[in-house]
XYZ file of C-alpha atoms in Angstrom:
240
model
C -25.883 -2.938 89.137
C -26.947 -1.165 86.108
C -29.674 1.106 84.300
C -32.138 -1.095 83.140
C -32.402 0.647 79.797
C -28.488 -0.755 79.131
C -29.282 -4.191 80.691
C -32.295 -4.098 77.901
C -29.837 -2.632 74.684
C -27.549 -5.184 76.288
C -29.425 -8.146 75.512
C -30.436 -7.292 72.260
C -33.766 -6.096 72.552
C -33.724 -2.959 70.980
C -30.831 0.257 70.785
C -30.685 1.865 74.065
C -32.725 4.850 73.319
C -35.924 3.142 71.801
C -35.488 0.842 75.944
C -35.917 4.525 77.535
C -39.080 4.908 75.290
C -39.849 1.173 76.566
C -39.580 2.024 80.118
C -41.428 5.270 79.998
C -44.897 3.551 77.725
C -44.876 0.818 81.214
C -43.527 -2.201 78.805
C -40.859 -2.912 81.038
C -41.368 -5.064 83.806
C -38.579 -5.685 87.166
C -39.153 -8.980 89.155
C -42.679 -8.757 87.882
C -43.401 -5.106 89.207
C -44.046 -2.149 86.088
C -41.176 0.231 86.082
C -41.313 3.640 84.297
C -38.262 4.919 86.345
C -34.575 5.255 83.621
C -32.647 5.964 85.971
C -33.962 2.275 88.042
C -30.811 -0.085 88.269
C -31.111 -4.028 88.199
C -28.535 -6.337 88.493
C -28.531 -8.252 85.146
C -27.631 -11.609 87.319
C -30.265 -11.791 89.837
C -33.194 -9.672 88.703
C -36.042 -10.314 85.948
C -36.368 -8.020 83.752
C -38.880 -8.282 81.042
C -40.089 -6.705 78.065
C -44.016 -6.846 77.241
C -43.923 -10.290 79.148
C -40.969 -11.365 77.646
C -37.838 -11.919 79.705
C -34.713 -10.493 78.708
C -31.633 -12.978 78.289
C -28.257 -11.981 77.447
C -27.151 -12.914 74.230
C -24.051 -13.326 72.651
C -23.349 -10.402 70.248
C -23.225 -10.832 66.668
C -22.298 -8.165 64.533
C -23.887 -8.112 60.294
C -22.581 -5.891 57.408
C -25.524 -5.767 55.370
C -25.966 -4.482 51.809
C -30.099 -2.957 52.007
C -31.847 -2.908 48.866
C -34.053 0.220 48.336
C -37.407 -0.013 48.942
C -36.865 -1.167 52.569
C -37.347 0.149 55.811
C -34.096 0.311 58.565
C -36.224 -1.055 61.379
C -37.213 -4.538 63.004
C -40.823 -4.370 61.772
C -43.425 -1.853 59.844
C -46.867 -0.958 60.660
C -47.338 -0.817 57.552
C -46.574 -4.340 56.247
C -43.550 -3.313 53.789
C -40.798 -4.923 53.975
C -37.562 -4.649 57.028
C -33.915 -5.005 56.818
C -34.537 -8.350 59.377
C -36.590 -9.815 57.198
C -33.079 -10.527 55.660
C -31.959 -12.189 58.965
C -35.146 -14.612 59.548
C -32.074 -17.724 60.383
C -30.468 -15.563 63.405
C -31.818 -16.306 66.227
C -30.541 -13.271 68.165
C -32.782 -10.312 68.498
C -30.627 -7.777 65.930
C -31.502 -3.984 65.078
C -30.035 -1.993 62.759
C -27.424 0.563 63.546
C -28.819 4.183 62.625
C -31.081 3.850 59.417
C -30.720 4.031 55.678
C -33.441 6.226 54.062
C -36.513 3.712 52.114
C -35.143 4.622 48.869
C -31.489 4.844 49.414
C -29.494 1.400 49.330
C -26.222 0.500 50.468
C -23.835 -0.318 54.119
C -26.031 -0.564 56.987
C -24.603 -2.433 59.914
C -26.955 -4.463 62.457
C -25.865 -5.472 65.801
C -27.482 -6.948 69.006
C -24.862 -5.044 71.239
C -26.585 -1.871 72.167
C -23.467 -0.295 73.367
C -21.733 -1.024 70.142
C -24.751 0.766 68.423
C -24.510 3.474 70.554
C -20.657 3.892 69.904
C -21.356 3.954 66.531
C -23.999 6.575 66.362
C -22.905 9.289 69.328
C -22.474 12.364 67.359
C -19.029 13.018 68.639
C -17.435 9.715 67.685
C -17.261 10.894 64.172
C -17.214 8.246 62.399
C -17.485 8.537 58.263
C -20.158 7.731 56.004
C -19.261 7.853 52.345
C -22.476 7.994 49.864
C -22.596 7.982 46.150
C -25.427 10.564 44.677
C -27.198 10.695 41.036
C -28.004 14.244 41.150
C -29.936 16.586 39.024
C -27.333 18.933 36.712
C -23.929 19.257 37.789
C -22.910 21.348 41.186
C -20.730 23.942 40.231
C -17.447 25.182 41.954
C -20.291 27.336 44.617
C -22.301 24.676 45.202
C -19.318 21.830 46.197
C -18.038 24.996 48.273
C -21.466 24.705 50.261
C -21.430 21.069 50.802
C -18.160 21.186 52.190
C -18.251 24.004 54.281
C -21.718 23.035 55.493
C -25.429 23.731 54.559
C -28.482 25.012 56.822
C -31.146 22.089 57.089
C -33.331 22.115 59.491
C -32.253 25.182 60.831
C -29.124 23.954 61.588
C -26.300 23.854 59.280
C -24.111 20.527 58.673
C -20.979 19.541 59.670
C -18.128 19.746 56.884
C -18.591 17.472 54.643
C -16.010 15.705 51.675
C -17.384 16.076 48.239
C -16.246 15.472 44.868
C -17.646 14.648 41.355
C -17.165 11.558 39.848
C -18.597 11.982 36.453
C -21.395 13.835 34.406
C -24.018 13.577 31.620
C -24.869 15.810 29.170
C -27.461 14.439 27.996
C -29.148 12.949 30.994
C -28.935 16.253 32.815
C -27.352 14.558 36.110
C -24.231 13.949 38.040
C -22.480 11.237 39.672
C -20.995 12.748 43.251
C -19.109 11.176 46.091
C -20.055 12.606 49.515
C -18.587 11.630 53.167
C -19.962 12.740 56.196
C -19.841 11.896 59.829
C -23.548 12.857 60.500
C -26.484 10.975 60.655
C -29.749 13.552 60.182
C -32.982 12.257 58.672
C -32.337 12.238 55.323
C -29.609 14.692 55.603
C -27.832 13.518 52.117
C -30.848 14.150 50.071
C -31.714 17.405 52.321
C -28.029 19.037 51.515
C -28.222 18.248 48.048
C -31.488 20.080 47.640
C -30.276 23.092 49.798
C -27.674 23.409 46.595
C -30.294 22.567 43.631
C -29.099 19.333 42.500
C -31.914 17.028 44.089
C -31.180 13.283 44.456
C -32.090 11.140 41.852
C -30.524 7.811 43.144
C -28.435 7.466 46.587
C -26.443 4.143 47.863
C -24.067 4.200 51.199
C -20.655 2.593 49.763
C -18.668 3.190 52.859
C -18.961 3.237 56.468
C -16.014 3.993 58.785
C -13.219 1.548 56.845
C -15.549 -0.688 55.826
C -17.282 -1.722 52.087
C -19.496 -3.386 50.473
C -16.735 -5.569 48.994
C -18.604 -7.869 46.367
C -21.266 -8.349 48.112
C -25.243 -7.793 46.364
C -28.171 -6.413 47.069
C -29.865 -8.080 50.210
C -26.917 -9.720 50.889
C -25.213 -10.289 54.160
C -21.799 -11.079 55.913
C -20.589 -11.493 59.979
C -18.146 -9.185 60.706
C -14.547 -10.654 61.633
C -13.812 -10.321 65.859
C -10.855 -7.566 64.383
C -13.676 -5.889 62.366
C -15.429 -4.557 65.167
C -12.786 -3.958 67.279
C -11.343 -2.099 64.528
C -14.975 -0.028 64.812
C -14.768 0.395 68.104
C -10.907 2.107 68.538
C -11.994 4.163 65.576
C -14.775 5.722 67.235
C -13.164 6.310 70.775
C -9.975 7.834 69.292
């Protein structure tokens, strides 16, 4: 038997936390009967479960890296008609979500998964695991300002973890700076928030790295499996 929200992340549905928020509207349906209940366990074997009508199958995971252009929204779908990272994915037939979210203007790594525990892994706080961004910034930071990012900055109310930071280059004449920045966070927007807590406001923002893994050669909208070793390599990382 399990909880009915993992049986739902399980299968590929959605992450684990956005089944709760399933369960708890009345979308979720046990051997045809509403259930609103997250603590309600099903066995995944004998019992329907089902999803605004829709009956939940298990699926076999697949695990994407995925480069995301800018200008596209970290979700399965938009309200608003713009464009979503699985618009990219319209030949998989399993029901993928991304893994955490990449800001609409900010390009780069995102990973997307239909194993809700393995997106789960990957975004509990305590796991740690690094995220390594490279920021076009307004002006250069000086010696203060790097000591702020590293030792943390209030946003929010609530000041970061440390963070690795280091400038790769600067202009002169375009007024702007070229800085690395790893983190193990994941805050709304908490990249473009830190650099505006030091006065250098982001200008242009791309995820290179996340965990061990890069973008390698791959392009803008472009897309690649991840190797069996890959996410086990993921997984050992995160629970170490």
């Amino acid at each position: 038997m399990e909880r009915i929200q993992k049986v739902i992340a399980n299968a590929g549905v959605t992450s684990r936390r956005k089944a709760e928020k399933l369960i708890e509207e009345g979308r979720v349906k046990v051997n045809g009967k509403t259930v609103r209940e997250l603590g309600t366990k099903v066995s995944p074997h004998k019992d329907t479960v089902e999803v605004d009508g829709v009956p939940v199958d298990k699926e076999e995971p697949v695990y994407y890296l995925f480069y995301k252009p800018k200008q596209v929204i970290s979700a399965v779908e938009d309200d608003k008609g713009r464009k979503v990272v699985t618009d990219f994915f319209e030949e998989v037939e399993q029901r993928i979500f991304p893994v955490g979210r990449l800001d609409y203007d900010t390009s780069g790594l995102l990973l997307l998964t239909n194993d809700g525990d393995f997106a789960n892994l990957m975004m509990h706080p305590k796991n740690k695991i690094n995220k390594t961004y490279i920021a076009k910034v307004e002006g250069k930071p000086d010696k203060e300002a790097l000591k702020q990012l590293k030792s943390g900055v209030k946003i929010d109310g609530k000041k970061t973890a440390p963070a690795k930071v280091r400038i790769k280059s600067a202009n002169r004449k375009t007024n702007s700076s070229i800085v690395e920045l790893t983190i193990h966070e994941g805050r709304n927007q908490q990249v473009r928030k830190m650099f505006d807590a030091v006065g250098h406001p982001v200008k242009k923002l791309k995820r290179e790295q996340y965990g061990y893994l890069t973008l390698g050669n791959l392009q803008p909208g472009e897309k690649r499996i991840l190797k069996p070793v890959e996410v086990k390599k993921l997984k050992d990382s995160a629970v170490t």
